Amino acid sequence: MRRLILLCLSLFLLIPFYISTARAEIICFGGDENRQHIVNQPVYPIVKYKWERNTGVSNSQPLIVDKSRTPDGQIRIYVQGGRYLWAFDPAGNSLWPNPPVINDKNTTSSYTTYHQTDGRLYSGTTGGSIVVHDQDGRQVPEAIVNIGNRVVSAPLVKDWQGQVIVIAGSDDGSVYVVANLTGKNKAVTRVPIGGVLTSSPAPIGNDGFIIGSDGSTGKVAGIYFADLFEIKNGAVRVKPNPRTRWVNSSIPAGIPASFAVDGDYVLFSHKKGGLYKLNKYNGEIAKGWPNTIAAYSSSTFTNYSPAVDDRYVYFPIKSLRGGNGAVMILNKNTGAKTAQINLNDKVTTAPLVLKQSGSLLVGQAKGWIGVYQIGTWKTIDAVKIVDPPDAPQDRRIPNGITAELSLSDNLLLIGGNYKDGSTTVGGVLTAFTVSSEPVDLFVQSLDPGVPPGQKAKPGATYTATATYKYREKQRPDDPASLLAPLPVVNVKAFRDNYAAVLKVDPDNPGEAAKTTVALSPGGAVTLKFRWTAPNATQTSVGARINMDPSQHGESNLANNIKSVVVPVDVPEEPLDLAAVRVDNINPVYTGNRYVADVFYRNTAAVSVESVLRFYVNDRKVGEKTIFVGANSQDSTQFNWEAPASTGAVKLKATINPDRIVKETNYNNNTATLRVNVQTPGTALCNEPGKSWTESYHLLVSHIYNNKGQHTGDESATKNVTYNESLDMTVTPKDDKGNAITGIKAGYGFYLNVVTTYTTDYETKVPKGLHGTAQAKGGIFPGAQEVYAIFPDGTKVFLEPAGSTQGHINTWQLPEQYRSAIGANSRKHYISENTPDGDYVITVVATDAGRNGLCITKKVILKVNGSMYDDTDTHLTG
Amino acid sequence: MHSKNKILLLLLALAIISAGLANSARAGSGWQGPPPPGTVDKNGFVWGPPVDMDAAEDVSNKYETDEDAKKYARPADAIEVILNSVQLDFVEAWPYINKDGRVMIPVRKIAEALQATVNWDQATKTVSFYRPAQKFQWGGFKDIERSELTVTLKIGEKSATVNGQVIDLDTQAELKNGRTLVPLRFVAENFNATVEWMGPVKTVNIDFFPAPYDN
């Protein structure tokens, strides 16, 4: 019951998000200038063909401009097609009777960009110009600049220092940067990076841009507007010596696709499948990158841009090793491969992430769009194909989706071209409606066949009835017909002999009935099934529909199962549950986290579900619902944290604490364990000096007889005492390397530790005849291990750093050590809540010299105030 | 071959050649390369010198350092902010949800987004946003008129002033890691922006009509 309430509550909380109407325009190639190919709106991959318009051959991504930004207050669609710049309303009506001619050829090669600051449309033309149009279709006079034979990338339009800057790549190997295309003072320069500039520029915030070139090798350059232009007397002009800030020429193959900008990085691939992440400010390759897993073979080819969300980056590989396409999904932080989706055809678009529904759309050859579930990476088969059913036969299968997928405001727009033989002769813009609600399949009702209030008879067979339903659309503004019938829906019924909760998994042997039906929105199906009551006090029967999250794109699977507990008329057997014991390592250290094992037992002949509760010093820290089979023992684990103070702590586990299950004996329901809590420094050693004795054999004299003949030698053994000692200095330092004795709460410090080992070993070797005694040889090491213990019990091993001179070693916190997210390497931050007083750092150096010397030192930092007390604050955000 | 046929063949060849020439002429726009620096073209563009590629720092095969990674590492609790469909860029200080459940944003970034100037008074720890009166036609069709506006917030105080009038807030401007952060919704909405919180994707959507640049 409690679960049901929680479920209802969570659904109630989720509903407002589903009906949110977040605005998200498609304003340029890739969605927005960061080209992440992400849809944040609540849309689900359930699509219905809406209309198509013949635009002429088009390689341009359709734009969808929000109604708040259009002259007529309606959503507008802009797209280059044939020689024209088209404008449509959401119903597909052409808004400009005479679409402006922006190309002198039949095909487009660039993408139009909508700029929010001035509400205008910037287009690159195959004639080699950048032209600007207002939303009424009029070209802005004199806002035209010639930059080559053909503009080959989507213009990036930025605002900088009160100037509108337009950046676009040309087929002459240069990227052109134009200031004030539509203003009074116009200036233009170019970046001669070489190669082909099909990769669209990516912004570095509002300060500059990144470009990539497609040649025999790839090159990426970062350029800042301040390095190109200067403003004098209100007029902008190109600097006398404009320069590029950085260039990375180490990309082994050309870059034909555009960058996705993700925070401070750009993600891209080269055409042979190498996957890259570069810091957009300095061009350095991010740690863990590049990933070359897709670049096995020179026949791998990729020329489409990646999509990126908050976890993954999705690289489309047009043709993997000469075969079909694939999508490589990488952890965007580490660069490690997470998954690979192998496609049925070649890729023809960048992937599009529907963030709220957790699905991925990928355009493929012959006009198909594959839809995949993010996480399981399975195909959502019910909505796999997008093929306009009402389109004329000769245009049913476009020869590939030729641009990018544009999705906003429940509109999915796709540009596609069609061929006559091998010649591309035309293009269509096709619109689909996309659902703003997910499919919801659920079990509407379940009648076990035993009247309420009655018990089933052991061994008797009953007929249960389950009804399964496909929920109708809830929002009146969306036509119910939007949801297409689902061709394959699995509905199942189950019987379970366990005591209370129905356990269902794909291999459940209790499956009583199963069928496959087609359901339409609002449709329902009823399934009857027979089950036999067991010789147990109770049993449960259940029904489920579509429990596979990869099927049908359901976001709510919680209502896909319903079960009913049916009491059975058998004499109740005595039940006895017992908490057997609690195991944990002993002793433990203050503030550290541990995992305790709890063992429990059921001595009854029937399985029982109950609750196991875990306490530390009688404070509840965990609770689990457990399921104990008949006459069996099992165990589970609980996480707990040792208290900050030393002493004994009591761990306690109680089974059936609320006595929900009736037992014959409650006295064995609790098990306890006492463990000792120590500070990590309790057993710290401190033996910084030691002496020992070495015995040397030496020749004292030769013995001769009376004839002067050598008859023997006299030798002796001498014992020599040697000493060794270990010393250590511990110095907390600030960022500038200055020693500090105090600190504010919330700040951090570095540790500089110097260990010095000294010994007089072999300095007192006794001297006899013929070079005796011989030195024993060997060198004893300085401290082998140094660690620091902070007041919260954290123990961190230091690593050698800096200079080593003889037995003097310098140690620091390790390079990998970060005491908090985003903290400096090697720096230990103290909590901003640390009270004023002593902050004691204990440092231990061990295993030095012949006798394993060790030394412990404590240094104290005086905490006085917190970071929030600073007066040295400034507006640098 | 009859002379008539020869003439026909010649005419056909000429037609093919001329068609080819016409096609090749159409294939290019006659681009002769960029004009010399200093050229003012027919549309009024002043052509500057090309960018010097050799003056750049060569970062080939250079990998990010720990210091850079730290500087640019986006915290796990960072909130995304989208202004007019474009995600904003943050370095070292990111928007986040404070203990009052409000999205806080670095001062400079929100001021820049709203075309406001900003001033910091160290003595009173007060941040002030200012925008002069504006009247413009956005995108050539939408008339927008805005009055002069000054908004001030004092660090640690749950109130603000809007053109001198004191407004109670449910949260406060704050200093975090030496940065000044202000409540995003309060500031943005006062500057005529529309703010929408998209909870499932932890993103703030700001919709704002900027005034055109005067040049």
Coordinates of C-alpha atoms in Angstrom, one line a residue, chain A residues 17 20-25 27 32-34 36 40 66 68-71 105 114 116-119 127-128 135 142 144-149 159 162-164 172 176 178-181 183-193 204-206 219 221 228 238-250 263-265 279-287 289-290 355-356 815 818 821-825 867-877, chain B residues 26-35 41-76 80 82-94 106-110 112 115 118-122 125-128 138-142 155 174-180 196-203 205-215:
Chain A
F17 CA 6.6 18.4 -16.3
S20 CA 5.3 21.9 -19.6
T21 CA 5.5 23.9 -22.8
A22 CA 9.2 24.8 -22.9
R23 CA 10.1 26.8 -25.9
A24 CA 13.0 25.5 -27.8
E25 CA 13.5 26.9 -31.3
I27 CA 17.5 28.6 -35.1
D32 CA 21.3 26.2 -31.8
E33 CA 24.8 27.5 -32.2
N34 CA 26.2 24.9 -29.8
Q36 CA 24.2 19.7 -29.4
N40 CA 14.5 19.6 -24.2
D66 CA 9.1 30.5 -32.0
S68 CA 6.9 35.1 -30.0
R69 CA 9.5 36.1 -32.6
T70 CA 7.6 36.2 -35.8
P71 CA 5.6 39.0 -37.4
K105 CA 22.2 27.2 -58.8
Y114 CA 18.2 32.9 -37.6
Q116 CA 17.7 36.5 -32.3
T117 CA 19.2 39.9 -31.8
D118 CA 17.8 41.3 -35.0
G119 CA 15.3 38.7 -35.9
G127 CA 27.1 31.8 -55.5
G128 CA 29.6 32.6 -52.8
Q135 CA 11.1 37.7 -41.9
E142 CA 23.7 46.1 -49.2
I144 CA 25.7 41.1 -49.0
V145 CA 29.3 40.1 -49.1
N146 CA 31.1 37.8 -51.6
I147 CA 33.4 35.3 -49.9
G148 CA 34.2 32.7 -52.5
N149 CA 32.7 30.5 -55.1
D159 CA 27.1 39.7 -31.0
G162 CA 27.9 46.0 -29.9
Q163 CA 28.8 44.5 -33.3
V164 CA 27.1 41.7 -35.2
D172 CA 38.4 28.6 -51.2
Y176 CA 35.5 34.7 -43.5
V178 CA 32.4 39.8 -41.3
A179 CA 31.6 42.7 -38.9
N180 CA 28.3 44.6 -39.3
L181 CA 26.9 42.9 -42.3
G183 CA 25.1 47.9 -40.2
K184 CA 26.9 51.1 -41.2
N185 CA 30.5 50.2 -40.6
K186 CA 31.4 47.0 -42.4
A187 CA 34.7 45.2 -42.1
V188 CA 35.8 41.8 -43.3
T189 CA 38.8 39.6 -42.9
R190 CA 39.5 35.9 -43.5
V191 CA 41.2 33.0 -41.8
P192 CA 43.2 31.0 -44.4
I193 CA 43.2 27.7 -42.6
I204 CA 33.8 30.4 -27.8
G205 CA 31.1 32.0 -25.8
N206 CA 30.6 35.5 -27.1
K219 CA 43.3 21.3 -38.3
A221 CA 41.9 26.8 -34.8
L228 CA 40.7 40.4 -35.3
V238 CA 40.2 44.9 -38.9
K239 CA 43.4 45.1 -36.9
P240 CA 46.6 45.7 -38.8
N241 CA 47.9 42.2 -37.8
P242 CA 44.9 40.0 -37.0
R243 CA 46.0 36.7 -35.6
T244 CA 44.8 33.3 -34.5
R245 CA 45.0 32.5 -30.8
W246 CA 45.8 28.8 -31.1
V247 CA 46.1 26.0 -33.7
N248 CA 45.9 22.3 -33.2
S249 CA 47.3 20.5 -36.3
S250 CA 47.5 17.0 -34.8
G263 CA 30.3 23.7 -21.8
D264 CA 34.0 24.4 -22.1
Y265 CA 34.7 21.8 -24.7
N279 CA 39.2 22.5 -24.7
K280 CA 37.6 25.3 -26.6
Y281 CA 39.6 28.0 -24.9
N282 CA 43.1 26.7 -25.5
G283 CA 42.7 23.8 -28.0
E284 CA 44.2 21.2 -25.8
I285 CA 43.0 17.6 -26.0
A286 CA 40.9 16.7 -23.0
K287 CA 42.1 13.9 -20.7
W289 CA 40.7 11.6 -25.4
P290 CA 40.8 11.0 -28.3
K355 CA 16.1 14.3 -23.6
Q356 CA 12.8 13.9 -21.7
E815 CA 48.5 14.7 -7.8
R818 CA 41.2 16.3 -4.8
I821 CA 34.7 18.3 -6.6
G822 CA 36.5 20.9 -8.6
A823 CA 39.2 21.2 -5.9
N824 CA 42.8 21.8 -6.8
S825 CA 45.1 18.8 -7.2
M867 CA 35.6 32.3 3.4
Y868 CA 32.3 34.2 3.6
D869 CA 33.9 36.8 5.8
D870 CA 36.1 38.0 3.0
T871 CA 35.9 41.6 2.0
D872 CA 38.0 41.0 -1.0
T873 CA 35.2 40.1 -3.2
H874 CA 34.7 41.2 -6.7
L875 CA 32.5 41.0 -9.7
T876 CA 34.4 38.5 -11.7
G877 CA 31.5 36.2 -12.4
Chain B
R26 CA 27.5 28.8 -64.0
A27 CA 29.7 26.5 -61.9
G28 CA 31.5 29.4 -60.4
S29 CA 30.6 33.0 -59.4
G30 CA 33.7 34.4 -61.0
W31 CA 35.4 34.7 -57.6
Q32 CA 38.9 36.0 -58.2
G33 CA 40.0 35.7 -54.6
P34 CA 39.7 38.2 -51.8
P35 CA 40.5 41.8 -52.7
D41 CA 33.9 47.0 -52.2
K42 CA 30.6 48.0 -53.8
N43 CA 28.6 47.1 -50.7
G44 CA 30.8 49.2 -48.4
F45 CA 32.9 46.4 -46.9
V46 CA 36.4 47.4 -45.9
W47 CA 38.6 44.4 -46.5
G48 CA 41.3 44.0 -43.9
P49 CA 44.4 41.9 -44.0
P50 CA 44.1 38.1 -43.6
V51 CA 44.5 36.5 -40.3
D52 CA 48.1 35.4 -39.5
M53 CA 47.9 31.6 -38.8
D54 CA 51.6 31.4 -37.9
A55 CA 51.2 33.8 -35.0
A56 CA 49.1 31.3 -33.1
E57 CA 50.2 29.1 -30.3
D58 CA 50.8 25.6 -31.7
V59 CA 48.9 23.2 -29.4
S60 CA 49.3 20.1 -31.6
N61 CA 49.4 16.9 -29.5
K62 CA 49.1 19.0 -26.4
Y63 CA 46.9 17.5 -23.7
E64 CA 45.0 19.4 -21.1
T65 CA 46.7 19.9 -17.7
D66 CA 45.2 19.2 -14.4
E67 CA 45.0 23.0 -13.7
D68 CA 43.0 23.5 -16.9
A69 CA 40.8 20.5 -16.2
K70 CA 40.0 22.0 -12.7
K71 CA 39.4 25.4 -14.1
Y72 CA 36.9 24.2 -16.7
A73 CA 35.4 21.3 -14.7
R74 CA 31.6 21.9 -14.5
P75 CA 30.3 21.0 -11.1
A76 CA 27.8 18.2 -10.9
E80 CA 22.2 25.0 -17.6
I82 CA 19.5 28.9 -22.2
L83 CA 19.1 32.5 -23.5
N84 CA 17.0 32.8 -26.6
S85 CA 17.7 29.2 -27.6
V86 CA 21.4 29.4 -27.0
Q87 CA 23.1 27.8 -24.0
L88 CA 25.2 30.3 -22.0
D89 CA 28.9 29.7 -21.4
F90 CA 30.3 29.6 -17.9
V91 CA 33.9 29.3 -16.6
E92 CA 34.9 28.8 -13.0
A93 CA 31.5 29.9 -11.7
W94 CA 28.3 28.2 -12.7
P106 CA 27.0 34.9 -11.7
V107 CA 26.4 38.6 -12.0
R108 CA 28.4 39.5 -15.1
K109 CA 26.8 36.8 -17.1
I110 CA 23.2 37.8 -16.4
E112 CA 25.5 40.8 -20.2
Q115 CA 22.1 44.2 -21.9
V118 CA 26.6 46.5 -13.6
N119 CA 28.3 48.2 -10.7
W120 CA 29.8 46.9 -7.5
D121 CA 30.0 48.9 -4.3
Q122 CA 32.6 47.3 -2.1
K125 CA 28.6 45.1 -0.7
T126 CA 25.9 46.1 -3.1
V127 CA 25.5 45.2 -6.8
S128 CA 23.5 47.5 -9.1
W138 CA 12.5 44.5 -32.8
G139 CA 13.0 42.5 -36.0
G140 CA 11.4 45.2 -38.0
F141 CA 7.8 44.5 -36.7
K142 CA 7.6 44.4 -32.9
I155 CA 24.9 40.6 -0.4
E174 CA 25.6 35.8 -2.2
L175 CA 29.3 35.5 -2.5
K176 CA 30.5 32.0 -3.4
N177 CA 34.1 31.2 -3.9
G178 CA 34.8 34.9 -4.3
R179 CA 32.1 35.3 -7.0
T180 CA 28.9 37.3 -6.7
E196 CA 11.0 29.2 -17.4
W197 CA 12.3 26.4 -15.2
M198 CA 12.5 23.0 -17.0
G199 CA 12.9 20.8 -14.0
P200 CA 13.4 17.4 -15.6
V201 CA 16.4 18.7 -17.5
K202 CA 17.6 21.1 -14.8
T203 CA 17.7 24.0 -17.3
N205 CA 15.1 29.0 -20.3
I206 CA 15.3 32.8 -20.6
D207 CA 13.4 34.5 -23.4
F208 CA 14.5 38.1 -24.0
F209 CA 14.1 40.7 -26.8
P210 CA 17.5 42.5 -27.0
A211 CA 17.7 46.1 -28.2
P212 CA 19.5 46.4 -31.6
Y213 CA 23.1 47.5 -31.6
D214 CA 23.7 51.1 -32.6
N215 CA 26.4 51.2 -35.3

